């Protein structure tokens, strides 16, 4: 089985503050005020954004090698070309776990920074807020790449278009650039986590309906998510009108999946990497990997940029998620890593047992491991 696909390397000042401060100093009861301020600052700096800023400053101070100017670094491909001919941006803003009231600002920041690829899903419960920002944006729809995903409860052929229409309505668009089967498992409509054995065993009926929606113009490209090699082969053993455009999977330093990456390249299937910096609990550890820090010092870029650049250089689309403006901007800047450093990082990633974080098999009470233990 081989897919036809080519890659395109393509400070506010209060005028009365002085007077107020003088009055406060005359009152000995107010002398505790500076201590209160210090306490508040300490608490604020315990937060993740501030802590990461401090760690970043310490990181640069610890670099003892000459740093290259990033303007001299080669850029990595900004897009890949899918079988349809559509060009998909190589870095996206992922909005998984971005809560209401946060996701809108994150998307707004991303669009301003130059992102044109937003990766979402119906189950993330934030598509409406994303849509509101897109509507208010000056970025034309045709310049955006919007992805959503079909949730497990909607695999019955009669439910698929209704589920898609919900996402389209919330996002404020009449088509999606990419629609994925979120998981290779289907639940029955009448209950949560009650598996539909037929549709789980054979995703072809779901795929046929998605193909119809491509023909209707509601979707431009269709793909899969969290499929391993065996499950991909089960799907593509059927006579498909449209081959999967991408497979979105957990892919990072701790779970590099070299076998899946190699097989996918050999068969022309593009991988998308979610959690590219690791899960929330792994991010700090990812940014502290010695090889990552060494490359960052050498190139004059941040450890996060090293990991995201490495992921793009592996030939994958990368979906970093953040609601912090500075990190959103930082994550979009990717640079080519020298080959010897790239190989060093690849070797380091493969030197430890893989650590998969996202596996809902037990939580969903499935009678099997959705990843077949891989």
XYZ file of C-alpha atoms in Angstrom:
374
model
C 0.000 0.000 0.000
C 1.457 3.312 -0.995
C -0.066 6.758 -1.040
C 0.707 9.262 -3.733
C 2.157 12.283 -1.978
C 4.902 14.841 -2.370
C 6.397 17.051 0.287
C 7.025 20.747 -0.360
C 10.080 22.010 1.514
C 8.350 24.669 1.330
C 5.213 50.981 33.078
C 2.089 52.852 33.757
C 2.712 55.874 36.046
C 0.135 57.302 38.470
C 0.716 61.064 38.795
C -0.515 60.960 42.409
C 1.647 57.974 43.358
C 4.431 60.068 44.889
C 2.056 61.897 47.201
C 0.239 58.755 48.206
C 3.511 56.975 48.898
C 4.637 59.861 51.141
C 1.420 59.698 53.112
C 1.695 55.941 53.500
C 5.238 56.129 54.831
C 4.090 58.463 57.598
C 1.842 55.715 58.905
C 3.901 52.994 60.669
C 1.049 50.530 60.142
C 1.748 50.706 56.424
C 5.349 49.581 56.730
C 4.259 46.034 56.072
C 3.120 47.060 52.575
C 6.495 46.402 50.873
C 6.561 42.952 52.418
C 3.095 42.312 51.009
C 4.260 43.388 47.566
C 7.271 41.108 47.795
C 5.048 38.219 48.833
C 2.735 38.840 45.881
C 5.669 38.968 43.462
C 7.005 35.692 44.829
C 3.620 34.039 44.375
C 3.328 35.392 40.826
C 6.796 34.174 39.963
C 5.841 30.732 41.151
C 3.436 30.589 38.240
C 4.551 28.702 35.157
C 5.016 31.669 32.771
C 7.170 33.613 35.209
C 9.100 30.515 36.223
C 9.791 29.709 32.600
C 10.986 33.291 32.006
C 13.403 33.047 34.914
C 14.613 29.635 33.777
C 15.103 31.050 30.286
C 17.312 33.853 31.604
C 19.322 31.380 33.657
C 19.617 29.166 30.601
C 21.131 31.910 28.448
C 23.446 32.927 31.269
C 24.669 29.327 31.441
C 25.539 29.167 27.732
C 29.326 29.288 27.398
C 29.651 28.819 23.644
C 29.513 31.432 20.880
C 25.916 31.826 19.735
C 24.895 32.181 16.121
C 22.556 34.945 15.068
C 19.227 33.343 14.201
C 19.105 35.421 11.019
C 21.915 33.242 9.670
C 20.034 29.968 10.321
C 18.284 28.228 7.463
C 14.516 28.045 7.711
C 12.632 24.765 7.610
C 9.667 24.046 5.293
C 6.693 26.279 6.063
C 4.240 23.938 4.290
C 3.802 20.395 3.035
C 1.792 19.427 -0.022
C -1.014 16.908 0.504
C -2.301 14.446 -2.131
C -5.099 16.924 -2.929
C -2.516 19.551 -3.836
C -3.434 21.664 -0.801
C -0.518 23.101 1.136
C -0.727 22.546 4.901
C 1.368 24.756 7.242
C 4.076 22.810 9.041
C 3.448 24.450 12.448
C -0.008 24.919 13.975
C -1.480 26.263 17.163
C -3.000 23.341 19.024
C -6.006 24.295 21.172
C -6.402 21.062 23.141
C -6.865 21.866 26.854
C -7.145 25.598 26.123
C -10.015 26.649 28.357
C -12.815 29.100 27.690
C -11.644 32.650 28.130
C -8.081 31.624 27.241
C -8.375 30.010 23.852
C -9.691 33.135 22.133
C -6.724 35.232 23.213
C -4.374 32.424 22.223
C -5.824 32.241 18.714
C -5.767 36.041 18.383
C -2.104 36.117 19.420
C -1.294 33.281 17.029
C -2.909 34.978 14.033
C -1.068 38.209 14.792
C 2.218 36.287 15.064
C 1.687 34.706 11.654
C 0.081 31.335 12.374
C -2.366 30.235 9.716
C -3.019 26.695 10.968
C -5.363 26.056 13.920
C -5.787 22.466 15.101
C -8.971 21.810 17.060
C -11.659 19.211 17.689
C -15.312 19.002 18.660
C -14.422 17.337 21.959
C -12.157 20.231 22.990
C -15.329 22.227 23.714
C -13.822 25.508 22.551
C -14.633 25.706 18.842
C -17.223 28.432 19.350
C -14.713 30.778 20.972
C -12.170 29.980 18.274
C -14.805 30.810 15.663
C -15.577 34.170 17.256
C -11.922 35.192 17.004
C -11.682 33.990 13.422
C -14.769 36.022 12.506
C -13.302 39.170 14.055
C -9.933 38.601 12.410
C -8.828 40.368 9.249
C -7.182 37.169 7.971
C -9.106 35.907 4.910
C -10.642 32.434 5.282
C -8.746 31.139 2.272
C -5.443 31.880 4.048
C -6.405 29.797 7.080
C -6.056 26.071 7.643
C -8.715 24.765 10.025
C -8.704 21.216 11.369
C -11.370 19.496 13.448
C -12.029 15.908 14.437
C -14.934 13.457 14.502
C -15.602 12.285 18.053
C -16.169 8.654 19.005
C -19.939 8.953 19.557
C -20.638 10.090 15.998
C -19.336 7.234 13.859
C -22.758 6.004 12.776
C -23.085 7.109 9.123
C -26.281 9.055 9.868
C -24.526 11.093 12.607
C -21.319 12.093 10.859
C -22.582 15.012 8.792
C -24.531 16.398 11.761
C -21.369 16.310 13.881
C -19.414 18.027 11.140
C -22.095 20.698 10.745
C -21.856 21.480 14.462
C -18.141 22.170 14.136
C -18.642 24.210 10.965
C -21.296 26.319 12.663
C -19.204 26.963 15.772
C -16.125 27.827 13.736
C -18.140 30.095 11.458
C -17.069 28.470 8.204
C -18.708 26.408 5.475
C -15.806 24.008 5.024
C -12.873 22.462 6.878
C -9.423 22.109 5.406
C -8.919 18.851 7.309
C -11.270 16.538 9.210
C -9.870 13.581 11.146
C -11.245 10.428 12.707
C -10.179 11.318 16.254
C -9.686 7.750 17.531
C -9.892 4.288 15.954
C -12.781 3.416 18.271
C -16.508 4.083 18.043
C -18.962 4.472 20.914
C -22.663 3.786 20.736
C -24.883 6.870 20.787
C -26.940 5.787 23.761
C -24.111 5.721 26.285
C -20.667 7.042 27.003
C -17.798 4.636 26.450
C -20.082 1.810 25.280
C -18.154 0.517 22.333
C -19.733 -0.121 18.963
C -17.814 -3.270 18.087
C -18.671 -3.267 14.381
C -17.583 0.290 13.631
C -14.523 -0.060 15.866
C -13.421 -3.174 14.028
C -14.078 -1.652 10.622
C -13.780 2.142 10.164
C -14.555 1.855 6.448
C -18.250 2.884 6.747
C -17.122 6.021 8.574
C -14.517 6.686 5.916
C -17.028 6.270 3.098
C -19.243 8.928 4.656
C -16.282 11.276 5.040
C -15.512 10.760 1.362
C -19.075 11.821 0.537
C -18.558 15.008 2.553
C -15.402 15.755 0.591
C -17.446 15.465 -2.595
C -20.045 17.810 -1.085
C -17.357 20.432 -0.515
C -17.707 20.491 3.267
C -14.236 19.007 3.772
C -11.152 19.467 1.609
C -8.998 16.702 3.128
C -9.675 13.750 5.425
C -7.350 11.867 7.704
C -6.920 9.837 10.851
C -5.592 10.302 14.374
C -4.076 7.885 16.890
C -3.897 5.056 14.340
C -1.002 2.608 14.528
C 0.353 0.783 11.487
C -1.972 -2.204 11.797
C -5.071 -0.028 12.012
C -3.957 2.077 9.051
C -3.487 -1.077 7.017
C -6.936 -2.340 8.032
C -8.475 0.866 6.695
C -6.467 1.131 3.497
C -7.058 -2.531 2.635
C -10.421 -1.257 1.376
C -10.807 0.457 -1.973
C -10.675 4.083 -0.875
C -11.650 6.996 -3.069
C -9.468 9.317 -0.982
C -6.416 8.120 0.902
C -5.736 9.476 4.418
C -3.984 12.820 4.124
C -2.399 12.727 7.580
C -2.194 10.682 10.767
C -2.091 12.803 13.946
C -0.301 11.049 16.809
C 1.590 11.681 20.052
C 5.117 12.335 18.871
C 7.927 13.878 20.919
C 11.352 13.280 22.440
C 9.930 10.811 24.965
C 7.764 8.982 22.442
C 9.547 9.462 19.091
C 7.925 6.463 17.343
C 10.717 5.949 14.771
C 9.079 2.828 13.306
C 5.783 4.617 12.629
C 7.635 7.611 11.202
C 9.722 5.429 8.891
C 6.714 3.403 7.722
C 4.658 6.547 7.134
C 7.376 8.126 5.005
C 7.756 4.950 2.983
C 4.015 4.945 2.342
C 3.600 8.670 1.720
C 1.525 9.360 4.826
C 2.259 12.637 6.600
C 2.393 12.559 10.412
C 1.175 15.351 12.672
C 2.822 15.558 16.102
C 0.662 16.482 19.070
C 2.299 17.136 22.477
C 5.613 17.836 20.685
C 7.173 19.154 23.910
C 5.760 16.222 25.856
C 2.748 16.186 28.131
C 2.259 19.003 30.640
C 4.292 17.094 33.228
C 7.065 16.371 30.721
C 7.667 19.852 29.297
C 10.193 20.916 31.924
C 12.064 17.650 31.517
C 12.019 18.031 27.718
C 13.527 21.516 27.870
C 16.253 20.253 30.217
C 17.521 17.414 28.021
C 21.312 17.983 27.795
C 21.429 17.522 24.021
C 18.556 19.972 23.579
C 20.262 22.584 25.769
C 23.573 22.137 23.976
C 21.996 22.684 20.556
C 20.030 25.671 21.845
C 23.212 27.298 23.158
C 25.053 26.590 19.931
C 22.360 28.001 17.664
C 21.203 30.844 19.877
C 17.604 29.614 19.999
C 15.461 28.372 22.867
C 15.206 24.719 23.931
C 11.536 24.724 22.866
C 12.529 25.949 19.420
C 15.117 23.171 19.203
C 12.495 20.486 19.875
C 9.890 21.966 17.548
C 12.507 22.472 14.824
C 13.689 18.880 15.264
C 10.108 17.695 14.830
C 9.626 19.636 11.595
C 13.024 18.490 10.361
C 11.881 14.891 10.927
C 9.229 15.611 8.275
C 6.208 16.051 10.520
C 3.631 18.772 11.103
C 3.980 20.096 14.658
C 1.097 21.158 16.911
C 2.513 22.966 19.959
C -0.172 24.232 22.323
C 0.068 27.250 24.600
C -2.024 30.141 25.885
C 1.017 32.233 26.847
C 1.618 34.946 24.202
C 5.425 34.893 24.339
C 5.549 31.122 23.930
C 3.005 31.150 21.102
C 5.252 33.546 19.191
C 8.398 31.596 20.078
C 6.989 28.253 18.961
C 6.377 29.432 15.386
C 10.046 30.189 14.732
C 11.712 27.002 13.496
C 15.231 26.629 12.152
C 17.238 23.924 10.431
C 19.435 22.032 12.889
C 22.900 21.006 11.616
C 22.849 17.380 10.523
C 25.270 16.161 13.193
C 23.171 17.816 15.908
C 19.955 16.494 14.399
C 21.346 12.953 14.423
C 22.581 13.400 18.003
C 19.091 14.412 19.118
C 17.482 11.584 17.155
C 19.822 9.098 18.830
C 19.113 10.542 22.281
C 15.362 10.286 21.703
C 15.699 6.620 20.762
C 18.006 5.771 23.683
C 15.273 5.380 26.311
C 12.091 3.274 26.470
C 9.179 5.109 24.811
C 6.910 6.931 27.235
C 3.393 7.261 25.848
C 1.205 9.545 27.959
C -2.074 9.649 26.036
C -3.728 6.233 26.127
C -7.426 6.222 27.090
C -7.901 2.452 26.707
C -8.314 1.788 30.426
C -10.372 4.896 31.090
C -12.747 3.944 28.301
C -12.833 0.357 29.574
C -11.892 -1.013 26.173
C -11.334 -4.772 25.965
C -8.064 -4.059 24.117
C -5.198 -1.574 24.030
C -5.989 0.958 21.298
C -2.269 1.059 20.479
C -1.806 -2.727 20.659
C 0.772 -2.214 23.411
C 3.084 -0.317 21.092
